[in-house]
Amino acid sequence: MDLIHLRMVMPPALTQSAVDLLSSDDRVLNLMVVRSAHVPEGDALECDVMKGAANGVLGDLRRLGVDRTGSIAVDGVEMMFSHRAEQVEADQPSVLVHAPLWATVEAHIRSEGTYLPSFYLFLVIAGLISAVGIMTNSQILIVAAMVVGPEYNAITSIALGLDRGNRRRVRDGVRALTVGFLLAIVVTLGFAALARGAHLQSEAFDLGLRPVSHLIDTPDFFSVVVAFLAGVVGIVSLTEARGSALLGVFISVTTIPAASDVAVSLAFADWHEAWGSLLQLLLNVVVLVVVGVLTLRMQRRLWRRAARRATAKPGP
C-alpha cells in the first residue's frame, strides 16, 4: 500500500479550512489535529494520504497558503495495517493509487544536485579508475568507474532546471560538470603521463591494440541511441524510485570513460582519439539532458491525463 504521511503546522486561522479540505477527501486517512492556544507556530495537523492522491492534496494545501504561513513535511509510510485503508485502495483505480509524488521526485533531484567537494573527488577518482581500465584494456574497471562517477546527478539537476525555468540550477549544474570534468581530465592526464613515462601501460595497449579505447572514442548513431534510452530509463527510475534501473544507467553511458580517454589519448599523443572522446562526452551529456527534460514533461502529462480519465470514469 503506497501512502504518504503529511505533518503540517499552520496559523489557527487556516486550521478549519485545512481540516475541511482534508476530511472531504476519502483518500485522506487518520486525520489528527492538535490545537494550540499559546504556541506561536500555530496548530499541528497530521494525516496519511494515498500516494496517487497526494499530488492534488499537496497542491490544494499550498493554494490554501499552508506552506507560506506554516510548513508541510512529507514522509513515506513503509507499512500500515488498516482495513479501511485497504478498502479505499481497492475502490481506487490503480493510477490514483500508484502515481508518483512529483514533489518528492523533484526534491530528490534537487538534493542530489548539490555540488560538495565529494562530487569533484568522486569524478576525479572515477576518471583515474577509468584511465587504468583504458590502459589495461579492462572493461570491468570501465564499468566500475561509471558506477563511481556522480555526474548523472548534475545532469538530472540541469534537466529539472530547464524544465522549471530555474536558470540558477542550470547554471550551477553546467558549471559543476565543466569544472568537474576538466579537473578529472587534468588529474588523469598527469596520471597517464606518469604511467607512460614509467611504461606501466599494457603491452597490447602499447602496440595499438586498444579495444576499450576505440569503443569510447568513436561516437556514432548507436551512441545516441544508448544515451537516449538511458536518459529515459534514468528519469523513469527516479520517478518510480527504482534503484536497480538507475544503476543500469550509470554503467551504460560513456561520460566518465570519455573524459578519461581524452586525458589518456593526450598523454599518448593520440590527437584523433582525444577529439573523438571529447565528442563522445559532449554528445552523451547533451542527449541525457535533452531526454531528461522531455521525459520529465512527458511523464507528468501522461500521469495527469491518466488520472483525469480515471476520475472521469463512472463508478460501478
mmCIF file of C-alpha atoms in Angstrom:
data_model
loop_
_atom_site.group_PDB
_atom_site.id
_atom_site.type_symbol
_atom_site.label_atom_id
_atom_site.label_comp_id
_atom_site.label_asym_id
_atom_site.label_seq_id
_atom_site.Cartn_x
_atom_site.Cartn_y
_atom_site.Cartn_z
ATOM 1 C CA MET A 1 0.000 0.000 0.000
ATOM 2 C CA ASP A 2 1.542 3.324 -1.111
ATOM 3 C CA LEU A 3 0.850 6.001 1.491
ATOM 4 C CA ILE A 4 2.323 9.415 2.214
ATOM 5 C CA HIS A 5 2.332 10.918 5.705
ATOM 6 C CA LEU A 6 1.842 14.685 5.972
ATOM 7 C CA ARG A 7 2.770 16.773 9.002
ATOM 8 C CA MET A 8 1.588 20.368 8.896
ATOM 9 C CA VAL A 9 1.903 23.410 11.123
ATOM 10 C CA MET A 10 -0.293 26.403 10.337
ATOM 11 C CA PRO A 11 -1.847 29.504 11.909
ATOM 12 C CA PRO A 12 -5.142 28.790 13.719
ATOM 13 C CA ALA A 13 -6.948 30.894 11.120
ATOM 14 C CA LEU A 14 -6.180 28.260 8.459
ATOM 15 C CA THR A 15 -6.857 25.179 10.554
ATOM 16 C CA GLN A 16 -10.566 24.791 9.881
ATOM 17 C CA SER A 17 -10.137 25.338 6.139
ATOM 18 C CA ALA A 18 -7.401 22.702 6.052
ATOM 19 C CA VAL A 19 -9.494 20.263 8.086
ATOM 20 C CA ASP A 20 -12.483 20.759 5.761
ATOM 21 C CA LEU A 21 -10.243 20.232 2.736
ATOM 22 C CA LEU A 22 -8.634 17.046 4.058
ATOM 23 C CA SER A 23 -11.727 15.485 5.608
ATOM 24 C CA SER A 24 -13.679 15.862 2.347
ATOM 25 C CA ASP A 25 -11.278 13.509 0.533
ATOM 26 C CA ASP A 26 -11.865 9.819 1.274
ATOM 27 C CA ARG A 27 -8.262 9.047 0.239
ATOM 28 C CA VAL A 28 -7.048 11.004 3.282
ATOM 29 C CA LEU A 29 -6.796 8.772 6.349
ATOM 30 C CA ASN A 30 -6.021 9.176 10.044
ATOM 31 C CA LEU A 31 -6.510 12.943 10.168
ATOM 32 C CA MET A 32 -5.420 14.341 13.535
ATOM 33 C CA VAL A 33 -5.485 17.925 14.802
ATOM 34 C CA VAL A 34 -3.535 19.292 17.757
ATOM 35 C CA ARG A 35 -4.827 22.769 18.514
ATOM 36 C CA SER A 36 -2.545 25.288 20.175
ATOM 37 C CA ALA A 37 -3.662 28.133 22.379
ATOM 38 C CA HIS A 38 -0.286 29.745 23.077
ATOM 39 C CA VAL A 39 2.385 28.338 20.751
ATOM 40 C CA PRO A 40 3.209 30.998 18.098
ATOM 41 C CA GLU A 41 3.722 28.434 15.325
ATOM 42 C CA GLY A 42 0.025 27.526 15.433
ATOM 43 C CA ASP A 43 -1.921 24.267 15.132
ATOM 44 C CA ALA A 44 -0.478 20.932 14.053
ATOM 45 C CA LEU A 45 -2.219 18.547 11.647
ATOM 46 C CA GLU A 46 -1.184 15.051 10.589
ATOM 47 C CA CYS A 47 -2.719 12.641 8.111
ATOM 48 C CA ASP A 48 -1.956 9.787 5.739
ATOM 49 C CA VAL A 49 -2.732 10.177 2.046
ATOM 50 C CA MET A 50 -2.771 7.664 -0.768
ATOM 51 C CA LYS A 51 0.286 8.353 -2.888
ATOM 52 C CA GLY A 52 -1.664 8.877 -6.082
ATOM 53 C CA ALA A 53 -3.861 11.494 -4.403
ATOM 54 C CA ALA A 54 -1.010 13.268 -2.634
ATOM 55 C CA ASN A 55 -0.190 15.475 -5.642
ATOM 56 C CA GLY A 56 -3.657 17.005 -5.585
ATOM 57 C CA VAL A 57 -3.812 17.253 -1.788
ATOM 58 C CA LEU A 58 -0.437 18.998 -1.601
ATOM 59 C CA GLY A 59 -1.453 21.354 -4.384
ATOM 60 C CA ASP A 60 -4.663 22.282 -2.546
ATOM 61 C CA LEU A 61 -2.807 22.839 0.745
ATOM 62 C CA ARG A 62 -0.261 25.082 -0.962
ATOM 63 C CA ARG A 63 -3.002 27.068 -2.688
ATOM 64 C CA LEU A 64 -4.549 27.479 0.762
ATOM 65 C CA GLY A 65 -1.270 29.049 1.863
ATOM 66 C CA VAL A 66 -0.183 26.434 4.405
ATOM 67 C CA ASP A 67 3.404 26.340 3.076
ATOM 68 C CA ARG A 68 3.695 30.149 3.097
ATOM 69 C CA THR A 69 2.337 30.765 6.583
ATOM 70 C CA GLY A 70 3.395 27.458 8.143
ATOM 71 C CA SER A 71 5.061 24.274 6.933
ATOM 72 C CA ILE A 72 4.340 20.912 5.324
ATOM 73 C CA ALA A 73 6.581 17.889 5.964
ATOM 74 C CA VAL A 74 6.248 14.807 3.769
ATOM 75 C CA ASP A 75 7.295 11.273 4.778
ATOM 76 C CA GLY A 76 6.765 7.871 3.211
ATOM 77 C CA VAL A 77 4.753 5.256 5.096
ATOM 78 C CA GLU A 78 6.564 1.950 4.856
ATOM 79 C CA MET A 79 3.783 -0.164 6.348
ATOM 80 C CA MET A 80 0.324 0.351 7.806
ATOM 81 C CA PHE A 81 -2.339 -2.147 8.853
ATOM 82 C CA SER A 82 -5.811 -0.758 8.269
ATOM 83 C CA HIS A 83 -8.914 -2.450 6.920
ATOM 84 C CA ARG A 84 -10.373 0.893 5.929
ATOM 85 C CA ALA A 85 -7.229 1.827 4.023
ATOM 86 C CA GLU A 86 -7.334 -1.492 2.174
ATOM 87 C CA GLN A 87 -10.954 -0.875 1.202
ATOM 88 C CA VAL A 88 -10.215 2.635 -0.031
ATOM 89 C CA GLU A 89 -7.268 1.345 -2.037
ATOM 90 C CA ALA A 90 -9.368 -1.420 -3.582
ATOM 91 C CA ASP A 91 -12.007 1.102 -4.665
ATOM 92 C CA GLN A 92 -9.498 3.381 -6.414
ATOM 93 C CA PRO A 93 -8.177 2.938 -9.970
ATOM 94 C CA SER A 94 -4.559 1.816 -9.992
ATOM 95 C CA VAL A 95 -3.364 5.110 -11.487
ATOM 96 C CA LEU A 96 -4.768 7.000 -8.485
ATOM 97 C CA VAL A 97 -3.006 4.665 -6.069
ATOM 98 C CA HIS A 98 0.480 4.447 -7.544
ATOM 99 C CA ALA A 99 1.010 7.792 -9.304
ATOM 100 C CA PRO A 100 4.397 9.370 -8.491
ATOM 101 C CA LEU A 101 4.519 12.135 -5.916
ATOM 102 C CA TRP A 102 6.162 14.822 -8.018
ATOM 103 C CA ALA A 103 7.115 16.988 -5.063
ATOM 104 C CA THR A 104 9.334 14.227 -3.660
ATOM 105 C CA VAL A 105 10.749 13.363 -7.093
ATOM 106 C CA GLU A 106 11.840 16.950 -7.638
ATOM 107 C CA ALA A 107 13.064 17.290 -4.057
ATOM 108 C CA HIS A 108 15.260 14.217 -4.561
ATOM 109 C CA ILE A 109 16.719 15.616 -7.785
ATOM 110 C CA ARG A 110 17.365 18.973 -6.104
ATOM 111 C CA SER A 111 19.064 17.353 -3.107
ATOM 112 C CA GLU A 112 21.318 15.301 -5.382
ATOM 113 C CA GLY A 113 22.108 18.411 -7.397
ATOM 114 C CA THR A 114 24.333 19.875 -4.687
ATOM 115 C CA TYR A 115 27.999 20.001 -5.520
ATOM 116 C CA LEU A 116 30.030 19.360 -2.406
ATOM 117 C CA PRO A 117 33.781 18.710 -2.606
ATOM 118 C CA SER A 118 32.975 14.985 -2.677
ATOM 119 C CA PHE A 119 31.267 15.463 -6.065
ATOM 120 C CA TYR A 120 34.550 16.559 -7.622
ATOM 121 C CA LEU A 121 36.534 13.983 -5.659
ATOM 122 C CA PHE A 122 34.363 11.146 -6.969
ATOM 123 C CA LEU A 123 34.693 12.466 -10.533
ATOM 124 C CA VAL A 124 38.483 12.503 -10.250
ATOM 125 C CA ILE A 125 38.590 9.028 -8.700
ATOM 126 C CA ALA A 126 36.248 7.680 -11.370
ATOM 127 C CA GLY A 127 38.462 9.247 -14.022
ATOM 128 C CA LEU A 128 41.567 7.577 -12.605
ATOM 129 C CA ILE A 129 39.871 4.179 -12.372
ATOM 130 C CA SER A 130 38.675 4.538 -15.952
ATOM 131 C CA ALA A 131 42.183 5.521 -17.085
ATOM 132 C CA VAL A 132 43.586 2.317 -15.592
ATOM 133 C CA GLY A 133 40.855 0.383 -17.391
ATOM 134 C CA ILE A 134 41.729 2.031 -20.696
ATOM 135 C CA MET A 135 45.475 1.450 -20.404
ATOM 136 C CA THR A 136 44.982 -2.180 -19.344
ATOM 137 C CA ASN A 137 42.041 -2.875 -21.700
ATOM 138 C CA SER A 138 39.885 -3.830 -18.700
ATOM 139 C CA GLN A 139 36.166 -3.398 -19.317
ATOM 140 C CA ILE A 140 35.421 -4.279 -15.683
ATOM 141 C CA LEU A 141 37.307 -1.213 -14.491
ATOM 142 C CA ILE A 142 35.423 0.948 -17.012
ATOM 143 C CA VAL A 143 32.140 -0.286 -15.521
ATOM 144 C CA ALA A 144 33.440 0.401 -12.005
ATOM 145 C CA ALA A 145 34.342 3.952 -12.999
ATOM 146 C CA MET A 146 30.850 4.503 -14.413
ATOM 147 C CA VAL A 147 29.283 3.437 -11.119
ATOM 148 C CA VAL A 148 31.552 5.714 -9.064
ATOM 149 C CA GLY A 149 31.003 8.814 -11.216
ATOM 150 C CA PRO A 150 28.321 11.197 -9.804
ATOM 151 C CA GLU A 151 27.806 13.212 -12.992
ATOM 152 C CA TYR A 152 24.272 11.915 -13.622
ATOM 153 C CA ASN A 153 23.071 13.808 -10.541
ATOM 154 C CA ALA A 154 24.206 17.065 -12.136
ATOM 155 C CA ILE A 155 22.663 16.078 -15.465
ATOM 156 C CA THR A 156 19.233 15.443 -13.930
ATOM 157 C CA SER A 157 19.502 18.668 -11.940
ATOM 158 C CA ILE A 158 20.145 20.604 -15.155
ATOM 159 C CA ALA A 159 17.183 18.855 -16.788
ATOM 160 C CA LEU A 160 14.922 19.813 -13.877
ATOM 161 C CA GLY A 161 16.201 23.391 -14.013
ATOM 162 C CA LEU A 162 15.414 23.627 -17.723
ATOM 163 C CA ASP A 163 12.008 22.058 -17.157
ATOM 164 C CA ARG A 164 11.147 24.502 -14.369
ATOM 165 C CA GLY A 165 12.866 27.531 -15.897
ATOM 166 C CA ASN A 166 15.337 27.736 -12.999
ATOM 167 C CA ARG A 167 18.379 29.429 -14.509
ATOM 168 C CA ARG A 168 20.446 29.215 -11.329
ATOM 169 C CA ARG A 169 20.048 25.443 -11.158
ATOM 170 C CA VAL A 170 21.014 25.107 -14.813
ATOM 171 C CA ARG A 171 23.992 27.420 -14.366
ATOM 172 C CA ASP A 172 25.210 25.623 -11.237
ATOM 173 C CA GLY A 173 24.883 22.222 -12.888
ATOM 174 C CA VAL A 174 26.699 23.258 -16.057
ATOM 175 C CA ARG A 175 29.474 24.827 -14.010
ATOM 176 C CA ALA A 176 29.806 21.729 -11.812
ATOM 177 C CA LEU A 177 30.033 19.429 -14.839
ATOM 178 C CA THR A 178 32.507 21.699 -16.623
ATOM 179 C CA VAL A 179 34.778 22.144 -13.618
ATOM 180 C CA GLY A 180 34.420 18.517 -12.573
ATOM 181 C CA PHE A 181 35.243 17.024 -15.956
ATOM 182 C CA LEU A 182 38.120 19.465 -16.514
ATOM 183 C CA LEU A 183 39.548 18.578 -13.111
ATOM 184 C CA ALA A 184 39.175 14.866 -13.828
ATOM 185 C CA ILE A 185 40.846 15.265 -17.229
ATOM 186 C CA VAL A 186 43.783 17.282 -15.828
ATOM 187 C CA VAL A 187 44.441 14.870 -12.955
ATOM 188 C CA THR A 188 44.011 11.840 -15.204
ATOM 189 C CA LEU A 189 46.312 13.403 -17.809
ATOM 190 C CA GLY A 190 49.041 13.739 -15.188
ATOM 191 C CA PHE A 191 48.480 10.154 -14.056
ATOM 192 C CA ALA A 192 48.536 8.813 -17.630
ATOM 193 C CA ALA A 193 51.707 10.779 -18.423
ATOM 194 C CA LEU A 194 53.422 9.273 -15.377
ATOM 195 C CA ALA A 195 52.237 5.798 -16.380
ATOM 196 C CA ARG A 196 53.564 6.296 -19.898
ATOM 197 C CA GLY A 197 56.892 7.564 -18.600
ATOM 198 C CA ALA A 198 57.235 4.503 -16.373
ATOM 199 C CA HIS A 199 55.995 2.159 -19.149
ATOM 200 C CA LEU A 200 53.150 0.867 -16.938
ATOM 201 C CA GLN A 201 50.590 0.552 -19.733
ATOM 202 C CA SER A 202 49.778 -2.928 -21.002
ATOM 203 C CA GLU A 203 51.812 -4.339 -23.861
ATOM 204 C CA ALA A 204 48.711 -4.663 -26.019
ATOM 205 C CA PHE A 205 47.835 -1.006 -25.448
ATOM 206 C CA ASP A 206 51.405 -0.010 -26.318
ATOM 207 C CA LEU A 207 51.145 -1.971 -29.570
ATOM 208 C CA GLY A 208 47.948 -0.165 -30.531
ATOM 209 C CA LEU A 209 45.509 -2.932 -29.553
ATOM 210 C CA ARG A 210 43.013 -0.762 -27.697
ATOM 211 C CA PRO A 211 39.506 -2.214 -27.972
ATOM 212 C CA VAL A 212 38.239 -0.347 -24.904
ATOM 213 C CA SER A 213 39.609 2.991 -26.055
ATOM 214 C CA HIS A 214 38.332 2.521 -29.612
ATOM 215 C CA LEU A 215 34.843 1.763 -28.277
ATOM 216 C CA ILE A 216 34.881 5.023 -26.336
ATOM 217 C CA ASP A 217 36.377 7.419 -28.886
ATOM 218 C CA THR A 218 34.117 6.536 -31.823
ATOM 219 C CA PRO A 219 30.762 8.296 -31.326
ATOM 220 C CA ASP A 220 28.133 7.112 -33.780
ATOM 221 C CA PHE A 221 24.419 6.504 -34.228
ATOM 222 C CA PHE A 222 24.398 3.783 -31.581
ATOM 223 C CA SER A 223 25.962 6.158 -29.054
ATOM 224 C CA VAL A 224 22.956 8.433 -29.498
ATOM 225 C CA VAL A 225 20.522 5.521 -29.194
ATOM 226 C CA VAL A 226 22.096 4.258 -25.970
ATOM 227 C CA ALA A 227 22.238 7.750 -24.453
ATOM 228 C CA PHE A 228 18.604 8.374 -25.428
ATOM 229 C CA LEU A 229 17.351 5.122 -23.918
ATOM 230 C CA ALA A 230 19.491 5.551 -20.804
ATOM 231 C CA GLY A 231 18.100 9.059 -20.341
ATOM 232 C CA VAL A 232 14.530 7.760 -20.448
ATOM 233 C CA VAL A 233 15.288 4.913 -18.044
ATOM 234 C CA GLY A 234 17.155 7.254 -15.688
ATOM 235 C CA ILE A 235 14.269 9.699 -15.267
ATOM 236 C CA VAL A 236 11.636 6.954 -15.022
ATOM 237 C CA SER A 237 13.697 5.128 -12.401
ATOM 238 C CA LEU A 238 13.995 8.339 -10.369
ATOM 239 C CA THR A 239 10.259 8.883 -10.685
ATOM 240 C CA GLU A 240 9.412 5.378 -9.506
ATOM 241 C CA ALA A 241 12.395 5.018 -7.122
ATOM 242 C CA ARG A 242 13.846 2.036 -8.968
ATOM 243 C CA GLY A 243 17.448 1.986 -7.841
ATOM 244 C CA SER A 244 18.492 -1.056 -9.882
ATOM 245 C CA ALA A 245 17.367 0.565 -13.128
ATOM 246 C CA LEU A 246 19.166 3.783 -12.218
ATOM 247 C CA LEU A 247 22.341 1.813 -11.597
ATOM 248 C CA GLY A 248 21.967 0.427 -15.096
ATOM 249 C CA VAL A 249 22.055 3.981 -16.444
ATOM 250 C CA PHE A 250 25.319 4.632 -14.625
ATOM 251 C CA ILE A 251 27.007 1.701 -16.349
ATOM 252 C CA SER A 252 25.579 2.225 -19.824
ATOM 253 C CA VAL A 253 26.514 5.779 -20.775
ATOM 254 C CA THR A 254 30.029 6.833 -21.777
ATOM 255 C CA THR A 255 30.684 10.055 -19.852
ATOM 256 C CA ILE A 256 33.465 9.431 -17.323
ATOM 257 C CA PRO A 257 35.247 6.932 -19.641
ATOM 258 C CA ALA A 258 35.160 9.505 -22.429
ATOM 259 C CA ALA A 259 36.690 12.165 -20.188
ATOM 260 C CA SER A 260 39.389 9.709 -19.121
ATOM 261 C CA ASP A 261 40.093 8.712 -22.692
ATOM 262 C CA VAL A 262 40.603 12.364 -23.605
ATOM 263 C CA ALA A 263 43.317 12.542 -20.955
ATOM 264 C CA VAL A 264 44.921 9.189 -21.808
ATOM 265 C CA SER A 265 44.900 9.966 -25.524
ATOM 266 C CA LEU A 266 46.543 13.343 -24.901
ATOM 267 C CA ALA A 267 49.180 11.697 -22.724
ATOM 268 C CA PHE A 268 49.984 9.229 -25.526
ATOM 269 C CA ALA A 269 49.760 11.921 -28.248
ATOM 270 C CA ASP A 270 46.746 10.281 -29.925
ATOM 271 C CA TRP A 271 45.086 13.501 -31.045
ATOM 272 C CA HIS A 272 42.394 11.883 -33.172
ATOM 273 C CA GLU A 273 41.268 9.631 -30.318
ATOM 274 C CA ALA A 274 41.283 12.570 -27.899
ATOM 275 C CA TRP A 275 38.981 14.528 -30.226
ATOM 276 C CA GLY A 276 36.665 11.540 -30.686
ATOM 277 C CA SER A 277 36.416 11.008 -26.935
ATOM 278 C CA LEU A 278 35.640 14.693 -26.375
ATOM 279 C CA LEU A 279 32.830 14.483 -28.934
ATOM 280 C CA GLN A 280 31.563 11.337 -27.212
ATOM 281 C CA LEU A 281 31.497 13.114 -23.858
ATOM 282 C CA LEU A 282 29.661 16.175 -25.164
ATOM 283 C CA LEU A 283 27.231 14.048 -27.167
ATOM 284 C CA ASN A 284 26.240 11.924 -24.180
ATOM 285 C CA VAL A 285 25.809 14.846 -21.792
ATOM 286 C CA VAL A 286 23.684 16.848 -24.235
ATOM 287 C CA VAL A 287 21.483 13.876 -25.150
ATOM 288 C CA LEU A 288 20.967 12.942 -21.490
ATOM 289 C CA VAL A 289 19.958 16.499 -20.582
ATOM 290 C CA VAL A 290 17.562 16.916 -23.502
ATOM 291 C CA VAL A 291 15.976 13.498 -22.984
ATOM 292 C CA GLY A 292 15.728 14.216 -19.256
ATOM 293 C CA VAL A 293 13.718 17.385 -19.865
ATOM 294 C CA LEU A 294 11.424 15.717 -22.389
ATOM 295 C CA THR A 295 10.875 12.632 -20.214
ATOM 296 C CA LEU A 296 10.026 14.697 -17.130
ATOM 297 C CA ARG A 297 7.438 16.667 -19.063
ATOM 298 C CA MET A 298 6.015 13.648 -20.844
ATOM 299 C CA GLN A 299 5.664 11.651 -17.637
ATOM 300 C CA ARG A 300 3.792 14.434 -15.895
ATOM 301 C CA ARG A 301 1.386 14.795 -18.818
ATOM 302 C CA LEU A 302 0.769 11.074 -19.130
ATOM 303 C CA TRP A 303 0.138 10.604 -15.398
ATOM 304 C CA ARG A 304 -2.153 13.637 -15.236
ATOM 305 C CA ARG A 305 -4.088 12.502 -18.286
ATOM 306 C CA ALA A 306 -4.445 9.005 -16.867
ATOM 307 C CA ALA A 307 -5.609 10.425 -13.531
ATOM 308 C CA ARG A 308 -8.203 12.639 -15.236
ATOM 309 C CA ARG A 309 -9.532 9.709 -17.244
ATOM 310 C CA ALA A 310 -9.698 7.505 -14.148
ATOM 311 C CA THR A 311 -11.525 10.226 -12.212
ATOM 312 C CA ALA A 312 -13.960 10.844 -15.065
ATOM 313 C CA LYS A 313 -14.975 7.186 -15.351
ATOM 314 C CA PRO A 314 -18.335 6.467 -13.716
ATOM 315 C CA GLY A 315 -18.221 4.204 -10.702
ATOM 316 C CA PRO A 316 -19.521 0.618 -10.826
#
